[in-house]
PDB file of C-alpha atoms in Angstrom:
ATOM      1  CA  MET K   1       0.000   0.000   0.000  1.00  0.00           C
ATOM      2  CA  THR K   2       1.451   3.344  -1.054  1.00  0.00           C
ATOM      3  CA  GLU K   3       1.682   5.978   1.653  1.00  0.00           C
ATOM      4  CA  GLU K   4      -0.274   9.165   1.084  1.00  0.00           C
ATOM      5  CA  PRO K   5       2.079  12.073   0.282  1.00  0.00           C
ATOM      6  CA  LEU K   6       2.529  14.780   2.904  1.00  0.00           C
ATOM      7  CA  LEU K   7       0.890  17.948   1.624  1.00  0.00           C
ATOM      8  CA  SER K   8       0.917  20.483   4.445  1.00  0.00           C
ATOM      9  CA  PHE K   9       3.276  22.322   6.767  1.00  0.00           C
ATOM     10  CA  ASP K  10       1.686  20.653   9.764  1.00  0.00           C
ATOM     11  CA  ALA K  11       2.163  17.179   8.279  1.00  0.00           C
ATOM     12  CA  PHE K  12       5.832  17.771   7.429  1.00  0.00           C
ATOM     13  CA  ILE K  13       6.708  19.366  10.772  1.00  0.00           C
ATOM     14  CA  ARG K  14       5.048  16.528  12.700  1.00  0.00           C
ATOM     15  CA  HIS K  15       6.752  13.955  10.467  1.00  0.00           C
ATOM     16  CA  TRP K  16      10.295  15.297  10.821  1.00  0.00           C
ATOM     17  CA  ALA K  17       9.880  16.057  14.530  1.00  0.00           C
ATOM     18  CA  ALA K  18       9.153  12.348  14.964  1.00  0.00           C
ATOM     19  CA  GLU K  19      11.699  11.007  12.442  1.00  0.00           C
ATOM     20  CA  ARG K  20      14.629  13.429  12.914  1.00  0.00           C
ATOM     21  CA  PRO K  21      13.978  15.332  16.152  1.00  0.00           C
ATOM     22  CA  GLU K  22      17.622  16.293  16.789  1.00  0.00           C
ATOM     23  CA  ASN K  23      18.522  17.208  13.201  1.00  0.00           C
ATOM     24  CA  ILE K  24      18.875  20.931  12.507  1.00  0.00           C
ATOM     25  CA  ALA K  25      15.923  22.403  10.594  1.00  0.00           C
ATOM     26  CA  LEU K  26      16.797  26.119  10.557  1.00  0.00           C
ATOM     27  CA  GLU K  27      20.103  27.884  11.091  1.00  0.00           C
ATOM     28  CA  GLU K  28      20.995  31.571  11.019  1.00  0.00           C
ATOM     29  CA  GLY K  29      24.447  32.481  12.301  1.00  0.00           C
ATOM     30  CA  THR K  30      24.792  30.765  15.677  1.00  0.00           C
ATOM     31  CA  ALA K  31      21.004  30.385  16.156  1.00  0.00           C
ATOM     32  CA  ARG K  32      19.663  26.929  15.401  1.00  0.00           C
ATOM     33  CA  SER K  33      16.361  25.078  15.686  1.00  0.00           C
ATOM     34  CA  SER K  34      16.123  21.299  15.432  1.00  0.00           C
ATOM     35  CA  PHE K  35      12.995  19.705  13.968  1.00  0.00           C
ATOM     36  CA  ALA K  36      11.785  19.056  17.529  1.00  0.00           C
ATOM     37  CA  ASP K  37      12.456  22.734  18.311  1.00  0.00           C
ATOM     38  CA  LEU K  38      10.620  23.724  15.130  1.00  0.00           C
ATOM     39  CA  ASP K  39       7.532  21.795  16.205  1.00  0.00           C
ATOM     40  CA  ARG K  40       7.562  23.515  19.600  1.00  0.00           C
ATOM     41  CA  ARG K  41       8.487  26.989  18.354  1.00  0.00           C
ATOM     42  CA  THR K  42       5.813  27.023  15.648  1.00  0.00           C
ATOM     43  CA  ARG K  43       3.237  26.024  18.280  1.00  0.00           C
ATOM     44  CA  GLN K  44       4.507  28.919  20.397  1.00  0.00           C
ATOM     45  CA  ALA K  45       4.270  31.203  17.355  1.00  0.00           C
ATOM     46  CA  ILE K  46       0.686  30.076  16.789  1.00  0.00           C
ATOM     47  CA  ALA K  47      -0.082  31.073  20.372  1.00  0.00           C
ATOM     48  CA  VAL K  48       1.416  34.516  19.667  1.00  0.00           C
ATOM     49  CA  LEU K  49      -0.567  34.853  16.434  1.00  0.00           C
ATOM     50  CA  GLN K  50      -3.775  33.941  18.259  1.00  0.00           C
ATOM     51  CA  GLU K  51      -3.004  36.526  20.974  1.00  0.00           C
ATOM     52  CA  LEU K  52      -2.665  39.100  18.190  1.00  0.00           C
ATOM     53  CA  GLY K  53      -6.114  38.181  16.879  1.00  0.00           C
ATOM     54  CA  VAL K  54      -4.984  36.164  13.853  1.00  0.00           C
ATOM     55  CA  ALA K  55      -7.338  33.406  12.710  1.00  0.00           C
ATOM     56  CA  LYS K  56      -7.442  31.009   9.783  1.00  0.00           C
ATOM     57  CA  GLY K  57      -7.550  32.909   6.488  1.00  0.00           C
ATOM     58  CA  ASP K  58      -6.166  36.141   7.948  1.00  0.00           C
ATOM     59  CA  ARG K  59      -3.148  37.756   6.302  1.00  0.00           C
ATOM     60  CA  VAL K  60       0.100  38.192   8.237  1.00  0.00           C
ATOM     61  CA  ALA K  61       2.802  40.313   6.591  1.00  0.00           C
ATOM     62  CA  TRP K  62       6.590  40.346   6.945  1.00  0.00           C
ATOM     63  CA  LEU K  63       8.688  43.352   5.923  1.00  0.00           C
ATOM     64  CA  GLY K  64      12.343  42.509   6.276  1.00  0.00           C
ATOM     65  CA  LYS K  65      15.306  40.529   5.068  1.00  0.00           C
ATOM     66  CA  ASN K  66      15.564  36.759   5.342  1.00  0.00           C
ATOM     67  CA  ALA K  67      15.532  35.587   8.965  1.00  0.00           C
ATOM     68  CA  LYS K  68      15.118  32.383  10.908  1.00  0.00           C
ATOM     69  CA  ILE K  69      12.151  33.875  12.764  1.00  0.00           C
ATOM     70  CA  TYR K  70      10.487  34.767   9.454  1.00  0.00           C
ATOM     71  CA  PHE K  71      10.454  31.101   8.490  1.00  0.00           C
ATOM     72  CA  GLU K  72       9.202  30.063  11.937  1.00  0.00           C
ATOM     73  CA  LEU K  73       6.342  32.575  11.690  1.00  0.00           C
ATOM     74  CA  PHE K  74       5.616  31.474   8.114  1.00  0.00           C
ATOM     75  CA  TYR K  75       5.570  27.793   9.054  1.00  0.00           C
ATOM     76  CA  ALA K  76       3.305  28.615  12.012  1.00  0.00           C
ATOM     77  CA  CYS K  77       0.917  30.416   9.664  1.00  0.00           C
ATOM     78  CA  GLY K  78       1.045  27.408   7.354  1.00  0.00           C
ATOM     79  CA  ARG K  79       0.211  25.032  10.199  1.00  0.00           C
ATOM     80  CA  MET K  80      -2.866  26.993  11.333  1.00  0.00           C
ATOM     81  CA  GLY K  81      -4.053  28.261   7.934  1.00  0.00           C
ATOM     82  CA  ALA K  82      -3.168  31.935   8.213  1.00  0.00           C
ATOM     83  CA  VAL K  83      -1.611  33.424   5.076  1.00  0.00           C
ATOM     84  CA  MET K  84       1.934  34.812   5.155  1.00  0.00           C
ATOM     85  CA  VAL K  85       2.654  37.831   2.930  1.00  0.00           C
ATOM     86  CA  PRO K  86       6.409  38.561   2.669  1.00  0.00           C
ATOM     87  CA  ILE K  87       7.046  42.084   1.349  1.00  0.00           C
ATOM     88  CA  GLY K  88      10.278  43.101  -0.368  1.00  0.00           C
ATOM     89  CA  TRP K  89      12.331  45.262   1.984  1.00  0.00           C
ATOM     90  CA  ARG K  90      13.673  47.264  -0.953  1.00  0.00           C
ATOM     91  CA  LEU K  91      10.183  48.461  -2.005  1.00  0.00           C
ATOM     92  CA  ALA K  92       9.251  52.118  -1.694  1.00  0.00           C
ATOM     93  CA  VAL K  93       6.863  53.092   1.106  1.00  0.00           C
ATOM     94  CA  PRO K  94       3.833  53.567  -1.223  1.00  0.00           C
ATOM     95  CA  GLU K  95       4.431  50.066  -2.636  1.00  0.00           C
ATOM     96  CA  VAL K  96       4.544  48.570   0.864  1.00  0.00           C
ATOM     97  CA  ARG K  97       1.356  50.439   1.782  1.00  0.00           C
ATOM     98  CA  TYR K  98      -0.372  49.140  -1.370  1.00  0.00           C
ATOM     99  CA  ILE K  99       0.367  45.520  -0.456  1.00  0.00           C
ATOM    100  CA  LEU K 100      -0.737  46.005   3.158  1.00  0.00           C
ATOM    101  CA  GLU K 101      -4.005  47.575   2.021  1.00  0.00           C
ATOM    102  CA  ASP K 102      -4.551  44.976  -0.701  1.00  0.00           C
ATOM    103  CA  THR K 103      -4.132  42.100   1.754  1.00  0.00           C
ATOM    104  CA  GLY K 104      -5.865  43.688   4.741  1.00  0.00           C
ATOM    105  CA  ALA K 105      -3.053  42.259   6.857  1.00  0.00           C
ATOM    106  CA  LYS K 106      -3.900  42.092  10.565  1.00  0.00           C
ATOM    107  CA  VAL K 107      -0.283  41.983  11.733  1.00  0.00           C
ATOM    108  CA  LEU K 108       2.931  43.241  10.185  1.00  0.00           C
ATOM    109  CA  PHE K 109       6.145  41.683  11.495  1.00  0.00           C
ATOM    110  CA  THR K 110       9.243  43.697  10.646  1.00  0.00           C
ATOM    111  CA  GLY K 111      12.938  43.082  10.497  1.00  0.00           C
ATOM    112  CA  ASP K 112      14.613  45.275  13.082  1.00  0.00           C
ATOM    113  CA  ASP K 113      16.003  47.572  10.365  1.00  0.00           C
ATOM    114  CA  CYS K 114      12.607  48.063   8.677  1.00  0.00           C
ATOM    115  CA  GLY K 115      10.631  49.623  11.512  1.00  0.00           C
ATOM    116  CA  GLY K 116      10.832  53.124  10.059  1.00  0.00           C
ATOM    117  CA  ALA K 117       9.509  52.075   6.653  1.00  0.00           C
ATOM    118  CA  ALA K 118       6.731  50.084   8.321  1.00  0.00           C
ATOM    119  CA  ALA K 119       5.653  53.050  10.445  1.00  0.00           C
ATOM    120  CA  GLU K 120       5.662  55.335   7.417  1.00  0.00           C
ATOM    121  CA  ALA K 121       3.672  52.868   5.310  1.00  0.00           C
ATOM    122  CA  CYS K 122       1.088  52.271   8.031  1.00  0.00           C
ATOM    123  CA  GLY K 123       0.819  55.996   8.783  1.00  0.00           C
ATOM    124  CA  GLY K 124      -1.279  56.638   5.678  1.00  0.00           C
ATOM    125  CA  MET K 125      -3.677  53.700   6.167  1.00  0.00           C
ATOM    126  CA  ALA K 126      -7.275  53.833   7.370  1.00  0.00           C
ATOM    127  CA  GLN K 127      -6.935  50.416   9.047  1.00  0.00           C
ATOM    128  CA  PRO K 128      -3.237  49.769   9.664  1.00  0.00           C
ATOM    129  CA  PRO K 129      -2.013  46.383  10.873  1.00  0.00           C
ATOM    130  CA  ARG K 130      -0.516  45.805  14.281  1.00  0.00           C
ATOM    131  CA  VAL K 131       3.259  46.247  13.853  1.00  0.00           C
ATOM    132  CA  VAL K 132       5.558  43.846  15.729  1.00  0.00           C
ATOM    133  CA  SER K 133       9.340  43.956  15.391  1.00  0.00           C
ATOM    134  CA  ALA K 134      11.370  40.777  14.957  1.00  0.00           C
ATOM    135  CA  SER K 135      12.977  41.213  18.381  1.00  0.00           C
ATOM    136  CA  GLU K 136       9.557  41.660  20.030  1.00  0.00           C
ATOM    137  CA  ALA K 137       8.266  38.643  18.112  1.00  0.00           C
ATOM    138  CA  GLU K 138      11.216  36.563  19.346  1.00  0.00           C
ATOM    139  CA  HIS K 139      10.575  37.668  22.930  1.00  0.00           C
ATOM    140  CA  ARG K 140       6.861  36.877  22.676  1.00  0.00           C
ATOM    141  CA  LEU K 141       7.505  33.530  20.998  1.00  0.00           C
ATOM    142  CA  THR K 142      10.069  32.409  23.565  1.00  0.00           C
ATOM    143  CA  ALA K 143       7.736  33.288  26.432  1.00  0.00           C
ATOM    144  CA  ALA K 144       4.614  31.723  24.894  1.00  0.00           C
ATOM    145  CA  VAL K 145       3.181  28.349  25.894  1.00  0.00           C
ATOM    146  CA  PRO K 146       2.901  25.977  22.893  1.00  0.00           C
ATOM    147  CA  THR K 147      -0.759  25.754  21.963  1.00  0.00           C
ATOM    148  CA  ASP K 148      -3.070  23.227  20.380  1.00  0.00           C
ATOM    149  CA  PHE K 149      -4.708  24.243  17.098  1.00  0.00           C
ATOM    150  CA  GLU K 150      -6.751  22.903  14.220  1.00  0.00           C
ATOM    151  CA  PRO K 151      -4.296  22.108  11.413  1.00  0.00           C
ATOM    152  CA  ALA K 152      -4.837  23.652   7.996  1.00  0.00           C
ATOM    153  CA  GLY K 153      -5.699  21.239   5.209  1.00  0.00           C
ATOM    154  CA  PRO K 154      -3.929  20.754   1.861  1.00  0.00           C
ATOM    155  CA  ASN K 155      -6.249  23.151   0.025  1.00  0.00           C
ATOM    156  CA  ASP K 156      -6.072  25.973   2.557  1.00  0.00           C
ATOM    157  CA  ALA K 157      -4.200  29.125   1.492  1.00  0.00           C
ATOM    158  CA  VAL K 158      -0.936  29.740   3.384  1.00  0.00           C
ATOM    159  CA  LEU K 159       1.193  32.103   1.245  1.00  0.00           C
ATOM    160  CA  GLN K 160       0.485  35.249  -0.793  1.00  0.00           C
ATOM    161  CA  LEU K 161       3.417  36.459  -2.902  1.00  0.00           C
ATOM    162  CA  TYR K 162       3.283  39.628  -4.964  1.00  0.00           C
ATOM    163  CA  THR K 163       4.484  39.338  -8.536  1.00  0.00           C
ATOM    164  CA  SER K 164       4.974  42.060 -11.137  1.00  0.00           C
ATOM    165  CA  GLY K 165       4.711  39.988 -14.287  1.00  0.00           C
ATOM    166  CA  THR K 166       1.907  42.215 -15.573  1.00  0.00           C
ATOM    167  CA  THR K 167       1.349  45.951 -15.990  1.00  0.00           C
ATOM    168  CA  GLY K 168      -0.024  48.043 -13.138  1.00  0.00           C
ATOM    169  CA  ASN K 169       0.280  47.181  -9.478  1.00  0.00           C
ATOM    170  CA  PRO K 170       1.777  43.812  -8.495  1.00  0.00           C
ATOM    171  CA  LYS K 171      -0.687  40.949  -8.153  1.00  0.00           C
ATOM    172  CA  GLY K 172      -0.944  38.767  -5.072  1.00  0.00           C
ATOM    173  CA  ALA K 173      -0.615  35.084  -6.007  1.00  0.00           C
ATOM    174  CA  VAL K 174      -2.397  33.020  -3.344  1.00  0.00           C
ATOM    175  CA  LEU K 175      -0.854  29.582  -2.799  1.00  0.00           C
ATOM    176  CA  SER K 176      -2.153  26.660  -0.755  1.00  0.00           C
ATOM    177  CA  ASN K 177      -0.388  23.938   1.203  1.00  0.00           C
ATOM    178  CA  ALA K 178      -0.918  21.513  -1.677  1.00  0.00           C
ATOM    179  CA  ASN K 179       0.303  24.066  -4.246  1.00  0.00           C
ATOM    180  CA  LEU K 180       3.581  24.347  -2.337  1.00  0.00           C
ATOM    181  CA  PHE K 181       4.203  20.658  -1.683  1.00  0.00           C
ATOM    182  CA  ALA K 182       2.551  18.691  -4.521  1.00  0.00           C
ATOM    183  CA  LEU K 183       5.191  19.489  -7.168  1.00  0.00           C
ATOM    184  CA  ARG K 184       7.709  17.285  -5.380  1.00  0.00           C
ATOM    185  CA  VAL K 185       5.467  14.210  -5.644  1.00  0.00           C
ATOM    186  CA  PRO K 186       5.844  13.364  -9.387  1.00  0.00           C
ATOM    187  CA  ALA K 187       9.600  14.058  -9.288  1.00  0.00           C
ATOM    188  CA  ALA K 188       9.986  11.715  -6.318  1.00  0.00           C
ATOM    189  CA  ALA K 189       7.786   9.097  -7.998  1.00  0.00           C
ATOM    190  CA  ALA K 190       9.967   9.280 -11.108  1.00  0.00           C
ATOM    191  CA  ASP K 191      13.027   8.936  -8.852  1.00  0.00           C
ATOM    192  CA  GLU K 192      14.729  11.894 -10.494  1.00  0.00           C
ATOM    193  CA  PRO K 193      18.262  12.146  -9.012  1.00  0.00           C
ATOM    194  CA  TRP K 194      17.773  15.745  -7.876  1.00  0.00           C
ATOM    195  CA  SER K 195      14.576  14.766  -6.020  1.00  0.00           C
ATOM    196  CA  ARG K 196      16.508  12.504  -3.606  1.00  0.00           C
ATOM    197  CA  TRP K 197      17.614  14.069  -0.321  1.00  0.00           C
ATOM    198  CA  GLU K 198      20.316  12.583   1.863  1.00  0.00           C
ATOM    199  CA  GLU K 199      19.923  13.074   5.610  1.00  0.00           C
ATOM    200  CA  GLY K 200      23.038  15.233   6.042  1.00  0.00           C
ATOM    201  CA  GLU K 201      22.238  17.739   3.307  1.00  0.00           C
ATOM    202  CA  ALA K 202      21.806  21.488   3.712  1.00  0.00           C
ATOM    203  CA  ILE K 203      20.261  24.108   1.453  1.00  0.00           C
ATOM    204  CA  LEU K 204      21.236  27.772   1.366  1.00  0.00           C
ATOM    205  CA  VAL K 205      18.473  30.387   1.589  1.00  0.00           C
ATOM    206  CA  ALA K 206      20.068  33.649   0.440  1.00  0.00           C
ATOM    207  CA  MET K 207      17.666  34.813  -2.275  1.00  0.00           C
ATOM    208  CA  PRO K 208      14.998  37.277  -0.988  1.00  0.00           C
ATOM    209  CA  CYS K 209      12.134  35.736   0.965  1.00  0.00           C
ATOM    210  CA  ALA K 210       9.660  38.074  -0.780  1.00  0.00           C
ATOM    211  CA  HIS K 211      10.238  35.964  -3.918  1.00  0.00           C
ATOM    212  CA  ILE K 212       9.433  32.301  -4.510  1.00  0.00           C
ATOM    213  CA  GLY K 213      13.176  31.761  -5.087  1.00  0.00           C
ATOM    214  CA  GLY K 214      13.796  32.629  -1.426  1.00  0.00           C
ATOM    215  CA  THR K 215      10.769  31.437   0.514  1.00  0.00           C
ATOM    216  CA  GLY K 216      10.503  28.427  -1.791  1.00  0.00           C
ATOM    217  CA  LEU K 217      13.910  27.170  -0.669  1.00  0.00           C
ATOM    218  CA  GLY K 218      12.748  27.113   2.953  1.00  0.00           C
ATOM    219  CA  ILE K 219       9.765  25.053   1.813  1.00  0.00           C
ATOM    220  CA  MET K 220      12.081  22.748  -0.145  1.00  0.00           C
ATOM    221  CA  ALA K 221      14.285  22.183   2.906  1.00  0.00           C
ATOM    222  CA  LEU K 222      11.287  21.377   5.101  1.00  0.00           C
ATOM    223  CA  ALA K 223       9.904  18.933   2.541  1.00  0.00           C
ATOM    224  CA  GLY K 224      13.301  17.211   2.295  1.00  0.00           C
ATOM    225  CA  GLY K 225      13.835  17.105   6.047  1.00  0.00           C
ATOM    226  CA  VAL K 226      17.186  18.885   5.743  1.00  0.00           C
ATOM    227  CA  ARG K 227      18.912  21.925   7.227  1.00  0.00           C
ATOM    228  CA  ALA K 228      18.114  25.362   5.828  1.00  0.00           C
ATOM    229  CA  ILE K 229      20.969  27.828   6.307  1.00  0.00           C
ATOM    230  CA  VAL K 230      19.333  31.262   6.259  1.00  0.00           C
ATOM    231  CA  GLN K 231      21.305  34.376   5.332  1.00  0.00           C
ATOM    232  CA  ALA K 232      19.776  37.854   5.579  1.00  0.00           C
ATOM    233  CA  GLU K 233      20.667  38.653   1.980  1.00  0.00           C
ATOM    234  CA  PHE K 234      22.934  37.523  -0.807  1.00  0.00           C
ATOM    235  CA  THR K 235      26.628  38.333  -0.623  1.00  0.00           C
ATOM    236  CA  PRO K 236      29.380  36.428  -2.450  1.00  0.00           C
ATOM    237  CA  GLU K 237      31.281  36.046   0.832  1.00  0.00           C
ATOM    238  CA  GLY K 238      28.186  34.655   2.543  1.00  0.00           C
ATOM    239  CA  VAL K 239      27.635  32.048  -0.159  1.00  0.00           C
ATOM    240  CA  LEU K 240      31.273  30.917  -0.007  1.00  0.00           C
ATOM    241  CA  THR K 241      31.058  30.672   3.790  1.00  0.00           C
ATOM    242  CA  ALA K 242      27.892  28.596   3.453  1.00  0.00           C
ATOM    243  CA  PHE K 243      29.670  26.141   1.167  1.00  0.00           C
ATOM    244  CA  GLU K 244      32.256  25.692   3.921  1.00  0.00           C
ATOM    245  CA  GLN K 245      29.374  25.074   6.380  1.00  0.00           C
ATOM    246  CA  GLY K 246      28.274  22.096   4.316  1.00  0.00           C
ATOM    247  CA  VAL K 247      25.661  23.509   1.934  1.00  0.00           C
ATOM    248  CA  THR K 248      24.841  20.864  -0.667  1.00  0.00           C
ATOM    249  CA  ARG K 249      22.286  22.792  -2.745  1.00  0.00           C
ATOM    250  CA  MET K 250      21.355  26.351  -3.536  1.00  0.00           C
ATOM    251  CA  PHE K 251      19.349  28.434  -5.972  1.00  0.00           C
ATOM    252  CA  ILE K 252      21.035  31.487  -7.461  1.00  0.00           C
ATOM    253  CA  VAL K 253      20.523  33.921 -10.337  1.00  0.00           C
ATOM    254  CA  PRO K 254      23.271  34.041 -12.984  1.00  0.00           C
ATOM    255  CA  ALA K 255      24.560  37.519 -12.055  1.00  0.00           C
ATOM    256  CA  ALA K 256      24.976  36.424  -8.435  1.00  0.00           C
ATOM    257  CA  LEU K 257      26.611  33.141  -9.500  1.00  0.00           C
ATOM    258  CA  GLN K 258      29.186  35.143 -11.463  1.00  0.00           C
ATOM    259  CA  MET K 259      29.998  37.220  -8.371  1.00  0.00           C
ATOM    260  CA  VAL K 260      30.510  34.025  -6.325  1.00  0.00           C
ATOM    261  CA  ILE K 261      32.760  32.091  -8.673  1.00  0.00           C
ATOM    262  CA  GLN K 262      34.855  35.148  -9.569  1.00  0.00           C
ATOM    263  CA  HIS K 263      35.397  36.157  -5.944  1.00  0.00           C
ATOM    264  CA  PRO K 264      39.043  35.741  -4.827  1.00  0.00           C
ATOM    265  CA  ARG K 265      37.967  33.332  -2.050  1.00  0.00           C
ATOM    266  CA  ALA K 266      36.481  30.928  -4.594  1.00  0.00           C
ATOM    267  CA  ALA K 267      39.961  29.661  -5.475  1.00  0.00           C
ATOM    268  CA  THR K 268      40.458  28.298  -1.946  1.00  0.00           C
ATOM    269  CA  THR K 269      36.878  27.323  -1.060  1.00  0.00           C
ATOM    270  CA  ASP K 270      36.074  23.637  -0.558  1.00  0.00           C
ATOM    271  CA  PHE K 271      33.140  22.857  -2.881  1.00  0.00           C
ATOM    272  CA  SER K 272      33.290  19.099  -2.400  1.00  0.00           C
ATOM    273  CA  ALA K 273      29.959  18.886  -0.528  1.00  0.00           C
ATOM    274  CA  VAL K 274      27.969  20.661  -3.257  1.00  0.00           C
ATOM    275  CA  ARG K 275      25.577  18.319  -5.050  1.00  0.00           C
ATOM    276  CA  TYR K 276      23.424  20.705  -7.101  1.00  0.00           C
ATOM    277  CA  VAL K 277      23.482  24.344  -8.151  1.00  0.00           C
ATOM    278  CA  LEU K 278      20.089  25.484  -9.355  1.00  0.00           C
ATOM    279  CA  TYR K 279      20.002  28.668 -11.405  1.00  0.00           C
ATOM    280  CA  GLY K 280      17.355  30.645 -13.256  1.00  0.00           C
ATOM    281  CA  ALA K 281      15.307  33.866 -13.450  1.00  0.00           C
ATOM    282  CA  ALA K 282      17.540  35.113 -16.299  1.00  0.00           C
ATOM    283  CA  PRO K 283      19.543  33.697 -19.229  1.00  0.00           C
ATOM    284  CA  ILE K 284      23.023  32.431 -18.368  1.00  0.00           C
ATOM    285  CA  PRO K 285      25.939  33.144 -20.746  1.00  0.00           C
ATOM    286  CA  LEU K 286      27.540  29.909 -21.900  1.00  0.00           C
ATOM    287  CA  GLU K 287      31.032  30.997 -20.828  1.00  0.00           C
ATOM    288  CA  LEU K 288      29.754  31.793 -17.319  1.00  0.00           C
ATOM    289  CA  LEU K 289      28.208  28.327 -17.072  1.00  0.00           C
ATOM    290  CA  ARG K 290      31.476  26.740 -18.221  1.00  0.00           C
ATOM    291  CA  GLU K 291      33.431  28.746 -15.644  1.00  0.00           C
ATOM    292  CA  ALA K 292      30.968  27.720 -12.913  1.00  0.00           C
ATOM    293  CA  VAL K 293      31.283  24.043 -13.853  1.00  0.00           C
ATOM    294  CA  ARG K 294      35.071  24.315 -13.708  1.00  0.00           C
ATOM    295  CA  THR K 295      34.922  26.044 -10.320  1.00  0.00           C
ATOM    296  CA  ILE K 296      32.420  23.616  -8.737  1.00  0.00           C
ATOM    297  CA  PRO K 297      33.291  20.457 -10.693  1.00  0.00           C
ATOM    298  CA  ASN K 298      31.415  17.840  -8.656  1.00  0.00           C
ATOM    299  CA  ALA K 299      28.031  19.593  -8.733  1.00  0.00           C
ATOM    300  CA  GLY K 300      25.137  19.072 -11.085  1.00  0.00           C
ATOM    301  CA  PHE K 301      23.956  22.334 -12.652  1.00  0.00           C
ATOM    302  CA  ILE K 302      20.203  22.579 -13.136  1.00  0.00           C
ATOM    303  CA  GLN K 303      18.605  25.372 -15.141  1.00  0.00           C
ATOM    304  CA  CYS K 304      15.180  26.101 -13.637  1.00  0.00           C
ATOM    305  CA  TYR K 305      12.094  27.694 -15.136  1.00  0.00           C
ATOM    306  CA  GLY K 306       9.116  28.648 -13.061  1.00  0.00           C
ATOM    307  CA  MET K 307       6.883  31.434 -11.804  1.00  0.00           C
ATOM    308  CA  THR K 308       5.457  32.645  -8.528  1.00  0.00           C
ATOM    309  CA  GLU K 309       2.090  31.234  -9.607  1.00  0.00           C
ATOM    310  CA  THR K 310       3.622  27.782 -10.156  1.00  0.00           C
ATOM    311  CA  THR K 311       5.298  27.825  -6.707  1.00  0.00           C
ATOM    312  CA  GLY K 312       8.682  27.920  -8.381  1.00  0.00           C
ATOM    313  CA  THR K 313      10.318  25.458 -10.741  1.00  0.00           C
ATOM    314  CA  VAL K 314       8.118  23.551 -13.161  1.00  0.00           C
ATOM    315  CA  SER K 315      10.782  22.722 -15.753  1.00  0.00           C
TER     316      SER K 315
END
């Protein structure tokens, strides 16, 4: 009898907390959460969200760079059926305000360097969200008692990403649990080599979390039961350091890949753990690809095509 595929944040977190409780799920700098920690901390985050008046279907926004606590809040939303809306921290204040008004977000969590932009954006709103800084969120989460909740189902919305693939204002693409996790099922069934995850693997999350190429990597790591190394933003030095921390996979755009492999440190970096480099979002010059293959010779290079609406890579 074939096991039913896992198709929700709650199902994956419960599964890995039982199967790999001590394995690291999320890492940012020296801060780490195991899968057992992730189960507990997302239950604590759900308690915080409930205290803030968030219920199933409500929108919860994040304005900030990549952060471990962002993913914990996002996974908590996914478990209970609230909808996370990550907003690009480089957007202008009117653009941030537009997204907040369009979503009707109840709560806006902010990176600690985005409080000013959040206050300015909310200042012109008739019904502004409650603003909570990342440090306040961490304090609240740590102090909260893990709570029971009704898990969201596969078809419940959990993520709303804004995409500018059309004219006019960006459009919010609403994605469900099943949207985010079902794409892995046919690849696993076909036993594609890149769909297999070894227990000791790690994936780098350095692309912006306001894009599917950033948040989607956190989802990929959770589905694979592997460590996600979260970096606030892309830097060539950060990527090279992550390789030395054991990163086995990453997604990167060609311009950023060029900055990594042409950095002076690349000549002395140990790339032996790297299994796959996924790249996309723009054409890659053939000579750049050749140089990348020479620099990271043991890795498979996978050109990806996808969209926000397809939850990332479809080809």
